[in-house]
Coordinates of C-alpha atoms and ligand atoms in Angstrom, one line a residue:
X522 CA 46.5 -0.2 -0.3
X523 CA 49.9 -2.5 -1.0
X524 CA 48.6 -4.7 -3.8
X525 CA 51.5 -6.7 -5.3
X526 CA 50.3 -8.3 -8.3
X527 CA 53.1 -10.0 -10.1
X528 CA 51.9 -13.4 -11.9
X529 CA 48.2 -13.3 -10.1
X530 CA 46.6 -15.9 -9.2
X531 CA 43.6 -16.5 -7.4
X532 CA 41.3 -19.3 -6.7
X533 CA 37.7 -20.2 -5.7
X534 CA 37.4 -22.6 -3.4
X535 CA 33.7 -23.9 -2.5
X536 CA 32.3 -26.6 -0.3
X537 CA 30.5 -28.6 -2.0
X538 CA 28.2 -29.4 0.9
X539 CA 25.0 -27.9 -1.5
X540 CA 24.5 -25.5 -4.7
X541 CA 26.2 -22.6 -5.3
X542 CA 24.9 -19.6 -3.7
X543 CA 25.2 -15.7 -4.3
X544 CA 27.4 -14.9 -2.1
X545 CA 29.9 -17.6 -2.9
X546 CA 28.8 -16.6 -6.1
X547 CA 29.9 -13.3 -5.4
X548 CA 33.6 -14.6 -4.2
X549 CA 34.0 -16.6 -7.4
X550 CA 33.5 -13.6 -9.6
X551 CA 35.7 -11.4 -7.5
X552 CA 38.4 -14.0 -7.6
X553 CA 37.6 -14.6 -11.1
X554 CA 37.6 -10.8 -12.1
X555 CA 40.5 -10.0 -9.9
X556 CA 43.1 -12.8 -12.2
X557 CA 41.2 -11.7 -15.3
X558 CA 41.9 -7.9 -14.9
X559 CA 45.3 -9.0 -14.1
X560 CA 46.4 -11.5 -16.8
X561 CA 46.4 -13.9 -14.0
X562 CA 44.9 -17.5 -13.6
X563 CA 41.9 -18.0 -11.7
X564 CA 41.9 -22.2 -10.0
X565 CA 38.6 -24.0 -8.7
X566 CA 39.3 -25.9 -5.5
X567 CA 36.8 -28.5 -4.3
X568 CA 37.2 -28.6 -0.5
X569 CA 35.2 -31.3 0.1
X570 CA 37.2 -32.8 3.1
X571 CA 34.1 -32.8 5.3
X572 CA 33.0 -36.4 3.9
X573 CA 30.0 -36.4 5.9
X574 CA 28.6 -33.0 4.0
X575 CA 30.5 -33.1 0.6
X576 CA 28.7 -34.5 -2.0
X577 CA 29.3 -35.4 -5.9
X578 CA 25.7 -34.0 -6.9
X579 CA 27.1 -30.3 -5.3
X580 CA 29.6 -30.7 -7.2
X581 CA 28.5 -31.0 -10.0
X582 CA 26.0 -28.3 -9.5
X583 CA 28.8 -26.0 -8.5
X584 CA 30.6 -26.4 -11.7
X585 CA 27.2 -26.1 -13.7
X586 CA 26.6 -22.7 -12.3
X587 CA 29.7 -21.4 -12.6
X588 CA 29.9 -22.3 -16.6
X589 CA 26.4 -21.3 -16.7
X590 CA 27.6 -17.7 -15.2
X591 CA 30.9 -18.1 -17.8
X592 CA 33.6 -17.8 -15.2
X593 CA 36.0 -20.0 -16.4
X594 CA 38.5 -21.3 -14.3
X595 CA 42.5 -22.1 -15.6
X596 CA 43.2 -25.7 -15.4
X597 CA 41.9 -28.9 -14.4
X598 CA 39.5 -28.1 -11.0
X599 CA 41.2 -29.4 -7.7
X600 CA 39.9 -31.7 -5.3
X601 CA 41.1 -31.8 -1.5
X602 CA 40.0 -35.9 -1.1
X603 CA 42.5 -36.3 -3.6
X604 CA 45.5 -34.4 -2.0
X605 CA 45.7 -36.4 1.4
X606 CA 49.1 -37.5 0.9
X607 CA 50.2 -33.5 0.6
X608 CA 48.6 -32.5 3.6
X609 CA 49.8 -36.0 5.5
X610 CA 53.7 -34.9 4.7
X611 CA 53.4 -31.5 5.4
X612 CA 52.0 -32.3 9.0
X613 CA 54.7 -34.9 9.8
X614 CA 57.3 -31.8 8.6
X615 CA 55.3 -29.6 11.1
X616 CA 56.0 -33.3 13.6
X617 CA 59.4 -33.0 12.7
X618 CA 60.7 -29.2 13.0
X619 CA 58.6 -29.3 16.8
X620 CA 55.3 -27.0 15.5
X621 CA 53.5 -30.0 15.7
X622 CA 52.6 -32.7 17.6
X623 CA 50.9 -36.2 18.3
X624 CA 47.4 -36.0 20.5
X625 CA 46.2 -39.4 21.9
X626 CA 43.5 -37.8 23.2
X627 CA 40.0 -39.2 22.1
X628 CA 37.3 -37.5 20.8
X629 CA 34.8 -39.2 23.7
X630 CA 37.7 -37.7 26.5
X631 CA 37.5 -34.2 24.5
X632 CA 33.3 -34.2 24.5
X633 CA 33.2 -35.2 28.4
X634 CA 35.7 -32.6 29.1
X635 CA 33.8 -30.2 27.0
X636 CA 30.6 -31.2 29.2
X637 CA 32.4 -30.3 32.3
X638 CA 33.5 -27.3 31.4
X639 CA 30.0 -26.4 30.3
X640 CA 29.0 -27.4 33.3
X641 CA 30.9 -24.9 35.2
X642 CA 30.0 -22.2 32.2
X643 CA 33.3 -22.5 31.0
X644 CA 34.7 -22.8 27.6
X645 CA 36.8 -26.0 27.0
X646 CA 40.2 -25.0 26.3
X647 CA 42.6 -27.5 25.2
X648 CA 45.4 -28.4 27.8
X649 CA 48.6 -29.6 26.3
X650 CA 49.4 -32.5 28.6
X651 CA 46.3 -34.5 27.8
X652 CA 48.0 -35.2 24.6
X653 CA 49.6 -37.9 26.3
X654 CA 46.9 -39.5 27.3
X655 CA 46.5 -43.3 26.1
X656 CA 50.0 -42.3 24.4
X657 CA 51.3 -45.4 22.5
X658 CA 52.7 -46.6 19.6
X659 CA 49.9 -48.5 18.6
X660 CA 46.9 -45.7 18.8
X661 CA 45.4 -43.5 17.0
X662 CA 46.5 -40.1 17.1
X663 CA 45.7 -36.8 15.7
X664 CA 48.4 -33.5 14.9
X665 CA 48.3 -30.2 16.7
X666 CA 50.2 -27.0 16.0
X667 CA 51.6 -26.0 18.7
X668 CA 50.6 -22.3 19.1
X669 CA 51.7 -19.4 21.0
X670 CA 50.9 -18.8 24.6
X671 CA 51.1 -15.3 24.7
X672 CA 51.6 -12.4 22.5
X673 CA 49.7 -11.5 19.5
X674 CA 49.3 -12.7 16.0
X675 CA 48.7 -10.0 13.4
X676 CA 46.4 -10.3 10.2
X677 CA 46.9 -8.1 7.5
X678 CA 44.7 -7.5 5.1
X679 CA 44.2 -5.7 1.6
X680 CA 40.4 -3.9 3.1
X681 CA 41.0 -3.3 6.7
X682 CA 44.4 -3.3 7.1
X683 CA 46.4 -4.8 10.3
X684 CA 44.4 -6.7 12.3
X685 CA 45.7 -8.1 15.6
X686 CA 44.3 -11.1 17.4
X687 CA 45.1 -11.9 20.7
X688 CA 47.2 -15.8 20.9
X689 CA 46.0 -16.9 24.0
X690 CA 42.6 -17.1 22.0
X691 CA 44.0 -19.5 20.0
X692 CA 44.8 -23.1 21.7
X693 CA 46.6 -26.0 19.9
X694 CA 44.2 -26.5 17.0
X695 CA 44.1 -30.2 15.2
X696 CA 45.5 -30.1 11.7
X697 CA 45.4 -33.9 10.7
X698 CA 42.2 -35.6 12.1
X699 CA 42.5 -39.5 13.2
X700 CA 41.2 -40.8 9.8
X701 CA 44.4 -39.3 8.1
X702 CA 42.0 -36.1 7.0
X703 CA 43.4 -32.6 7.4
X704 CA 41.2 -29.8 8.9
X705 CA 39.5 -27.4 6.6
X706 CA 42.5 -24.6 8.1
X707 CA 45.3 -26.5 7.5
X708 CA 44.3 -27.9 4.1
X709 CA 43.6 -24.3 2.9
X710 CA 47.0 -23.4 3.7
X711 CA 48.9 -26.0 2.1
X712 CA 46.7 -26.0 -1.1
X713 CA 47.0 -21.8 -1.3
X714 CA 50.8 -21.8 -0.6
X715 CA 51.3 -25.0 -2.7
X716 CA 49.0 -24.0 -5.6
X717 CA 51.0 -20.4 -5.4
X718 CA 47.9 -18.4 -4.7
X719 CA 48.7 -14.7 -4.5
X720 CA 45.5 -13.4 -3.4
X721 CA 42.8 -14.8 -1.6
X722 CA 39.5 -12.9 -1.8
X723 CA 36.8 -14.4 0.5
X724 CA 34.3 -13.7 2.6
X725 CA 34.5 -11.6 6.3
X726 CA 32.9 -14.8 7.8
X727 CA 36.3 -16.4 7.3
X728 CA 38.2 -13.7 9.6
X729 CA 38.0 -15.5 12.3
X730 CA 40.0 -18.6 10.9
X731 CA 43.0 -16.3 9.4
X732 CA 44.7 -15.8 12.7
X733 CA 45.2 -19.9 12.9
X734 CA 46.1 -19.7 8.8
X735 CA 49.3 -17.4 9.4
X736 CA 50.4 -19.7 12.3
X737 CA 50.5 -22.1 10.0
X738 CA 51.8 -20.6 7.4
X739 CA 54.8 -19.3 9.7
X740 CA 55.1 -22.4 10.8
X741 CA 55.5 -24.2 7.4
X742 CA 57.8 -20.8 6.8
X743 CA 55.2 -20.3 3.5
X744 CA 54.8 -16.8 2.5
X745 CA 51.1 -15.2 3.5
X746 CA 49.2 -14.5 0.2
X747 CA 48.1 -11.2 0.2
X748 CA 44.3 -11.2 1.7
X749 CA 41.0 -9.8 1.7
X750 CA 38.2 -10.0 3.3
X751 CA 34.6 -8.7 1.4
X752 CA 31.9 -8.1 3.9
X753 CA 28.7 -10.3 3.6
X754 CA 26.1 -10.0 1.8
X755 CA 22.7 -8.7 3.6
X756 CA 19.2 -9.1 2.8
X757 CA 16.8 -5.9 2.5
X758 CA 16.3 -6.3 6.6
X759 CA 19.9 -6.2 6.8
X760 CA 20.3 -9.4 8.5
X761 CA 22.4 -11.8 7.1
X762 CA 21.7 -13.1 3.5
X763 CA 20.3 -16.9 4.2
X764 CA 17.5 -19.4 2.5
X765 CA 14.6 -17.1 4.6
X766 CA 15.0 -13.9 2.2
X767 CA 13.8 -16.3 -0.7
X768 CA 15.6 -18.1 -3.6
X769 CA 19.7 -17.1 -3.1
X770 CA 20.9 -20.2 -4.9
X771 CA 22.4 -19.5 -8.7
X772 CA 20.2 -22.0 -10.7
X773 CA 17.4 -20.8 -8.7
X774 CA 17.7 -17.6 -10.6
X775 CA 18.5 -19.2 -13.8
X776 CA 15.1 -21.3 -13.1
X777 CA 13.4 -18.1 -12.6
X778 CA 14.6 -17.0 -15.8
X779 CA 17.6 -14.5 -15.2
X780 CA 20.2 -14.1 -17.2
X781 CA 23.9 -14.8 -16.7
X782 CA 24.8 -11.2 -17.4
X783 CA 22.3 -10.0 -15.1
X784 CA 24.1 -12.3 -12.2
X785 CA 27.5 -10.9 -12.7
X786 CA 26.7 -7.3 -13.4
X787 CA 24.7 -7.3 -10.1
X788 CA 26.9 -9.4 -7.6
X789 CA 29.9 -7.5 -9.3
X790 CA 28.3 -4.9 -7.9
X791 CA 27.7 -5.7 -4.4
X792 CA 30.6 -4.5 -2.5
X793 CA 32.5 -3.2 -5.5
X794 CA 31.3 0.1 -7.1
X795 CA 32.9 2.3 -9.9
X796 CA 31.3 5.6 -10.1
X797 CA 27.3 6.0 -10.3
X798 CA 27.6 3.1 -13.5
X799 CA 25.3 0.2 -13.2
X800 CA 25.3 -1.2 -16.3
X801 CA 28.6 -3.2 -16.7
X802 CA 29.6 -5.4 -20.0
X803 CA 31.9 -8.5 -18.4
X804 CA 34.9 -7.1 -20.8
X805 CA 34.6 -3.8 -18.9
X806 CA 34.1 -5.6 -15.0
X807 CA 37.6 -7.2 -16.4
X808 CA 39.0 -3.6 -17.3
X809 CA 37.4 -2.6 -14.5
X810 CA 37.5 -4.3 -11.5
X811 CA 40.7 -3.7 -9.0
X812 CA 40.3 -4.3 -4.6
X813 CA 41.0 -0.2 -5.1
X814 CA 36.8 0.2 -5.4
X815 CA 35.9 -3.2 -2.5
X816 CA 34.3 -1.0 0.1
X817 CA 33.9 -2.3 3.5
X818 CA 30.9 -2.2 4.3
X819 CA 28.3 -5.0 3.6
X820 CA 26.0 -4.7 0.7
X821 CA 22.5 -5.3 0.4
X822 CA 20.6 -7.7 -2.0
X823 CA 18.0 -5.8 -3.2
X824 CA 15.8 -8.0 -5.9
X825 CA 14.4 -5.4 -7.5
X826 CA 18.1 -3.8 -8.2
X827 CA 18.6 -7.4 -10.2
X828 CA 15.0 -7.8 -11.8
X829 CA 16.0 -4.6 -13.2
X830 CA 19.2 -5.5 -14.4
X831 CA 17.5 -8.4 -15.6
X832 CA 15.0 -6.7 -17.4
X833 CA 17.5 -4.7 -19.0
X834 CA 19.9 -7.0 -20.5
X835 CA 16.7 -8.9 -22.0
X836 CA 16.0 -5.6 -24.1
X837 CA 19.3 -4.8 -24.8
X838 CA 21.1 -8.6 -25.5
X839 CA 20.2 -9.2 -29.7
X840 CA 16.9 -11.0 -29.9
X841 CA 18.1 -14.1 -31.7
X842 CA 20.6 -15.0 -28.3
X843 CA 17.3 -13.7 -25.9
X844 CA 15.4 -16.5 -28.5
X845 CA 18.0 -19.4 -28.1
X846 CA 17.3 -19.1 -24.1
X847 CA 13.3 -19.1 -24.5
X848 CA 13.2 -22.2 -26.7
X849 CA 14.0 -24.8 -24.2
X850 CA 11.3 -22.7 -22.3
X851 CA 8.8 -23.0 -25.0
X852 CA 9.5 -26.7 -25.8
X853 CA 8.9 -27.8 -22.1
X854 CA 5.3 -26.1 -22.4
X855 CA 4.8 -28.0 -25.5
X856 CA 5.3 -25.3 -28.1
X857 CA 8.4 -27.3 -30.8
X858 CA 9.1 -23.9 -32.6
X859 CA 12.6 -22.8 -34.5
X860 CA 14.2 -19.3 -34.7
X861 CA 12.7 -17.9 -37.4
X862 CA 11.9 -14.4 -38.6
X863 CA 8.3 -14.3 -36.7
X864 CA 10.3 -15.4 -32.9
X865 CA 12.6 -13.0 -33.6
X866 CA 10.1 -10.1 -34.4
X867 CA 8.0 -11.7 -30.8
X868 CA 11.2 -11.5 -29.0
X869 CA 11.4 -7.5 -29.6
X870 CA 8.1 -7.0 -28.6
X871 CA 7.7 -9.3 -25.9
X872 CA 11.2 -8.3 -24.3
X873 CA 10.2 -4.9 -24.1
X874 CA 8.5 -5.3 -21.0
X875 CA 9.8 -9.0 -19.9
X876 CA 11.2 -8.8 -16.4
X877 CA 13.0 -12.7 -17.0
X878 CA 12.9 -15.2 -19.6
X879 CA 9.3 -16.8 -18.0
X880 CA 7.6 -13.5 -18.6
X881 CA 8.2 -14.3 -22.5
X882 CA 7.8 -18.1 -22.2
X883 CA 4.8 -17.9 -20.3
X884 CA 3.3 -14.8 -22.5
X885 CA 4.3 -16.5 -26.3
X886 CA 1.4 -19.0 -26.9
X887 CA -1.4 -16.2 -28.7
X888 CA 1.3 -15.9 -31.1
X889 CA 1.6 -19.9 -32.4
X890 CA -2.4 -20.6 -31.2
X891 CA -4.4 -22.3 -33.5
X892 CA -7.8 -20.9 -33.1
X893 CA -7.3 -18.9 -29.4
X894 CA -9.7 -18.8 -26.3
X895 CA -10.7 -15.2 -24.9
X896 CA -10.3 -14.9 -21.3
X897 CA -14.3 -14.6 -19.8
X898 CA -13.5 -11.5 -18.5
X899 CA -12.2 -9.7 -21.4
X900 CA -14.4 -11.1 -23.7
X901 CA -17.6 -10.0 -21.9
X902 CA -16.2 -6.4 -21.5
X903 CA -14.9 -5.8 -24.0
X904 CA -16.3 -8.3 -27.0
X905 CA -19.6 -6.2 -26.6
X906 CA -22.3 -5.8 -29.3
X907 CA -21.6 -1.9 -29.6
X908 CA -18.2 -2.9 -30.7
X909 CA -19.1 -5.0 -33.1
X910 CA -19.7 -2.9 -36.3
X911 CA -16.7 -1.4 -35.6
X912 CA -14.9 -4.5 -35.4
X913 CA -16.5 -5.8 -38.5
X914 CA -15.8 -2.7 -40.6
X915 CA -12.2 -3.0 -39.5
X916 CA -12.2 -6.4 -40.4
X917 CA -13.6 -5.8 -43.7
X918 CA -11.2 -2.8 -44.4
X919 CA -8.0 -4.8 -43.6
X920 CA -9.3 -7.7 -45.9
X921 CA -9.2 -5.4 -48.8
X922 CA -5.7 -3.9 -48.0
X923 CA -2.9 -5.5 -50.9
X924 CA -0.1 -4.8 -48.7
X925 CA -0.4 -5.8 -44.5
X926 CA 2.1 -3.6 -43.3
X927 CA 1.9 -1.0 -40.5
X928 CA 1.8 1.6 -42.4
X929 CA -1.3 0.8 -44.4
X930 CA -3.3 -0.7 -41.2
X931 CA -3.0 2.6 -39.4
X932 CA -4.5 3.9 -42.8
X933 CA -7.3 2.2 -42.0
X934 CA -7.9 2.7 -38.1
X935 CA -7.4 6.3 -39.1
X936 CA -10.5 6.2 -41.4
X937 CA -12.9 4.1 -39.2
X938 CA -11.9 6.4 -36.4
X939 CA -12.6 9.6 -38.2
X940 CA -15.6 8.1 -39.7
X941 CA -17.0 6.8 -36.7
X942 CA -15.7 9.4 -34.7
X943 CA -14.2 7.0 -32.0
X944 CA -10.8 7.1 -30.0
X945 CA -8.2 4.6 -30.8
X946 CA -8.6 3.9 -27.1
X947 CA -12.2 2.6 -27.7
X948 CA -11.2 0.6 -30.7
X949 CA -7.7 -1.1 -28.9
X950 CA -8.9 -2.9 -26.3
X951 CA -11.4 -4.7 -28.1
X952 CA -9.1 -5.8 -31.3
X953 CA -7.0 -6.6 -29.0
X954 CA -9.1 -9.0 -26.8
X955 CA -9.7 -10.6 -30.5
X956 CA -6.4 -11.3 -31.2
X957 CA -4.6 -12.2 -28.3
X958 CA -8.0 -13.6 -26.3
X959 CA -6.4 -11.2 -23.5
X960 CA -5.9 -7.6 -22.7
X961 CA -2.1 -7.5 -22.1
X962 CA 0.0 -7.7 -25.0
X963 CA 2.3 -5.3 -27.4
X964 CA 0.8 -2.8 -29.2
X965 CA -2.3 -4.4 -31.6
X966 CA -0.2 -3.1 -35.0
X967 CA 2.5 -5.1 -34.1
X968 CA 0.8 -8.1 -33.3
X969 CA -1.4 -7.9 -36.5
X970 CA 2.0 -7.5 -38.4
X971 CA 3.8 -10.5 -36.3
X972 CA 0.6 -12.8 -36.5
X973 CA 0.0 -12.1 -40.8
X974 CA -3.0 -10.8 -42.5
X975 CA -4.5 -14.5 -43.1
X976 CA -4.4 -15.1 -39.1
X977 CA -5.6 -11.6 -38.4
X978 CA -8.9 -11.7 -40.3
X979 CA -9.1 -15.3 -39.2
X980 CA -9.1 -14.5 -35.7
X981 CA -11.2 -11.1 -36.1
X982 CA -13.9 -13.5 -38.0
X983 CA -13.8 -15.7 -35.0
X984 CA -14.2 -12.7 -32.6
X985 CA -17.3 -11.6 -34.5
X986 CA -19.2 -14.6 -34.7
X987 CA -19.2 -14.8 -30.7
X988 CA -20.1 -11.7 -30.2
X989 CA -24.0 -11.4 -30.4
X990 CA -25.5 -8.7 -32.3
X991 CA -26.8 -5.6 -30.7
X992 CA -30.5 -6.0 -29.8
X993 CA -32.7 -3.4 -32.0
X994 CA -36.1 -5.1 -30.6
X995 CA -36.6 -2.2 -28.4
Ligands
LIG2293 N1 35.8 -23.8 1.5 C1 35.5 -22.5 2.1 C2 34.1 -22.2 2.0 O1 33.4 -22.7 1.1 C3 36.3 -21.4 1.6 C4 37.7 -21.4 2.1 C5 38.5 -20.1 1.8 O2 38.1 -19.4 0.9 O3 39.5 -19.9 2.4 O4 33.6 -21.3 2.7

C-alpha cells in the first residue's frame, strides 16, 4: 500500500440529516486517528446541502457527540450552505473550459420520462439533446458534466486497490441544481480539493459515487486525494448495521451509560486490528493506528464485545473521574451528594461489577438511605427468626468494637462463627439483607466499613425489631 502522507489532512464530513451514529462514528475516529498519528489536521465538514433533511438540532447533536467522544477537530467546523458561491464559480469554470454544461430540462420532463422508461422496464438514462429543451436565456437551468461515452474510469484506492468502472454507466450527472445548490458529488469535490484534503477515509457505501468524483476532479484538473474505503459495519446477523439491531446512535450509548473510552477503543476496533490487543489507551490508537492494519472485510457489532469494554474501563478509569460521571446520574434520581471520601470508597466497590454508569446510579441509594426498606422477598427468607440471635450477637459484638475497621469486624464474625458453629455463608446473606434491604451488593465488610459503625448498628437494630422472635410455645 502507496500511502503518501506529507502534511495530512483528513476530514469528517457528516450529514446532518439526524444524530451521530456508530458507523459515522466509526469514520470520524478513523479520520481523526489517521491526522493524529500523523501530525496532521483533522477538519469537520457539515454537508448539509440537502435543505429538506439538514437540520440545526443534528447539528448540534453531531458536534455534542463528537466532543463528548474527544475527537477534536482543527479549526473552525465547515458548513456547505455557506460555500455556495465556491461551488457556483467552479461550475461556471467547468461551463467555460466545455466539461460542463447548461440543462433546460425540467424536473416534471425528467420524472415523466423516467415513468416511461419504467414503463417499458427500462432505466431512464439521460440523453444529451434534451438539454436544449425550453433552452433560453430567461429559464432556469441546471449544470451537467459532461462525461465520457465510452471507456473506463479507474478508482484507486488505499484497501482494494484499482478499481475500474465502466463510463457508459455513468451519464451526464447534475452538479449545480436549479436553486443555485450543488449536488452532494460535486460539492464533496470542491470542498476536499479546496480544503487540501489528503486522505479521505469513508465508508464502502460511498464506492459507488467515486467514479463520478474523479471525473470531476479531472475535469477541474484537481489532484485525487488518496482514498479508502472501510467496509460497513454489520450487526450480529450480519445484515447491515441499521436502527432494527437496537440503539446505534452515540448519545444513545452515552444515555445508557457507556463511556467515551469504551466508544473509541471499540469502533477503533472494528475494521482495524493490531495483534490479539483489545484494550487500547487513545494515546496508543494515535501511535497506533496506520490504513496498514484496515482489513477489508466488514466487521461486526457485537454488544457484548463493548459492554465488556465498558465494563472494563469503569474498573480500571480512577474512581474520582468514574464519580464525576455518576453524579449528574445521582442528582436526576434525587440523590444531591459531592465527591467525598465515602463515593469514592462506593465507586470501587460498585464498579467492580458495573457493566455502565446506570448499574452504579441505579445500585447507590442503600448507601445514602435514611432508614432503608427490605425487599419482601429477602426479608421473609432470609430476616428469619432462626437468624436472629445470631444477628443480635453480631450486633452486640460490633457495638463494643473501639475501632470499625475490617480487620477487627472479621474478628468478630470469626468468633460468632466458631462459637455458633455456622458458615459465613449462613451468616452473609442475612446481614446483608439488613444492611442493604437487598441481596445483591459488595461484600457485607465493605459495606459495613463504607456505611460507618453508627449506621451499621442502626440498621442491624432496625433489622431485629422486624424480625419476630422464634416461637418456643411448642
Ligand atoms: N456527507 C456524506 C455522508 O454523511 C459523507 C461524504 C464523504 O465522506 O465523502 O455520508
Amino acid at each position: 500500500m502507496t500511502q503518501s502522507t506529507k502534511n495530512v489532512r483528513t476530514r469528517f464530513a457528516p450529514s446532518p440529516t439526524g444524530s451521530l451514529h456508530v458507523g459515522g462514528a466509526r469514520t470520524a475516529i478513523f479520520n481523526w486517528l489517521f491526522a493524529r498519528h500523523f501530525n496532521g489536521e483533522f477538519i469537520l465538514r457539515i454537508e448539509d446541502t440537502d435543505q429538506e433533511r439538514s437540520t440545526d438540532e443534528s447539528i448540534t447533536e453531531i458536534l455534542d457527540a463528537m466532543q463528548w467522544l474527544g475527537l477534536d477537530w482543527d479549526g473552525k467546523p465547515f458548513r456547505q450552505s455557506e460555500r455556495l458561491n465556491i461551488y457556483q464559480e467552479h461550475a461556471n469554470k467547468l461551463l467555460e473550459s466545455g466539461h460542463a454544461y447548461k440543462c433546460y430540462v425540467t424536473p416534471e420532463e425528467l420524472e415523466e420520462k423516467r415513468k416511461e422508461a419504467q414503463s417499458k422496464g427500462e432505466v431512464l438514462r439521460y440523453k444529451r439533446e434534451w438539454a436544449k429543451l425550453n433552452e433560453s436565456p430567461n429559464n432556469p437551468y441546471a449544470i451537467r458534466l459532461q462525461t465520457p461515452d465510452e471507456g473506463t474510469i479507474e478508482v484507486q484506492d488505499l484497501l482494494r486497490g484499482t478499481i475500474t468502472f465502466d463510463a457508459s454507466e455513468v451519464d451526464d450527472f447534475i452538479i449545480l441544481k436549479r436553486d443555485g445548490f450543488p449536488t452532494y458529488n460535486f460539492a464533496v469535490v470542491v470542498d476536499d480539493a479546496t480544503m487540501d484534503i489528503t486522505h479521505i477515509i469513508r465508508g464502502d457505501d460511498h464506492l459507488i459515487n467515486t467514479p463520478r468524483q474523479v471525473l470531476i476532479y479531472n475535469a477541474l484538473s484537481y489532484d485525487i486525494p488518496q482514498i479508502a474505503h472501510v467496509s460497513m459495519i454489520l450487526g450480529a446477523d450480519n445484515k447491515r448495521l441499521s436502527k432494527r439491531h437496537g440503539a446505534t446512535s452515540v448519545v444513545a450509548f452515552k444515555d445508557q451509560g457507556y463511556l467515551p473510552e469504551a466508544i473509541i477503543n471499540f469502533l477503533s476496533r472494528l475494521g482495524w486490528s493490531y495483534g490479539n490487543q483489545e484494550i487500547f489507551t487513545k494515546e496508543e490508537l494515535i501511535e497506533k493506528f496506520t490504513l496498514d492494519n484496515v482489513g477489508k472485510s466488514a466487521a461486526v457489532f457485537n454488544e457484548e464485545k463493548l459492554e465488556w469494554l465498558n465494563s472494563w474501563y469503569i474498573k480500571n478509569e480512577p474512581p474520582e473521574k468514574i464519580g464525576e460521571l455518576v453524579l449528574p446520574l445521582l442528582k436526576e434520581k434525587g440523590l444531591n451528594i459531592d465527591i467525598d471520601e465515602k463515593l469514592i470508597k462506593i465507586i470501587k466497590e460498585l464498579s467492580q461489577r458495573a457493566k455502565n454508569l446506570l448499574d452504579i446510579a441505579d445500585t447507590i441509594d442503600y448507601f445514602y438511605a435514611d432508614g432503608i426498606e427490605f425487599e419482601e422477598k429477602a426479608k421473609s427468607k432470609f430476616l428469619t427468626p432462626a437468624i436472629k440471635p445470631v444477628l443480635s450477637d453480631i450486633t452486640e459484638r460490633l457495638s463494643d468494637l473501639s475501632e470499625f475497621n475490617t480487620d477487627e469486624m472479621h474478628k468478630v464474625f470469626d468468633q460468632v462463627m466458631e462459637e455458633r458453629e455456622l458458615k459465613l455463608g449462613k451468616i452473609a446473606q442475612p446481614i446483608r439483607v439488613s444492611l442493604t434491604g437487598g441481596t445483591v451488593s459488595p461484600g457485607i465488610f465493605e459495606v459495613m466499613d463504607i456505611l460507618g459503625k453508627d449506621e451499621v448498628l442502626k440498621r442491624l437494630n432496625k433489622a431485629l425489631d422486624v424480625i419476630p422472635n422464634e416461637d418456643v410455645s411448642n
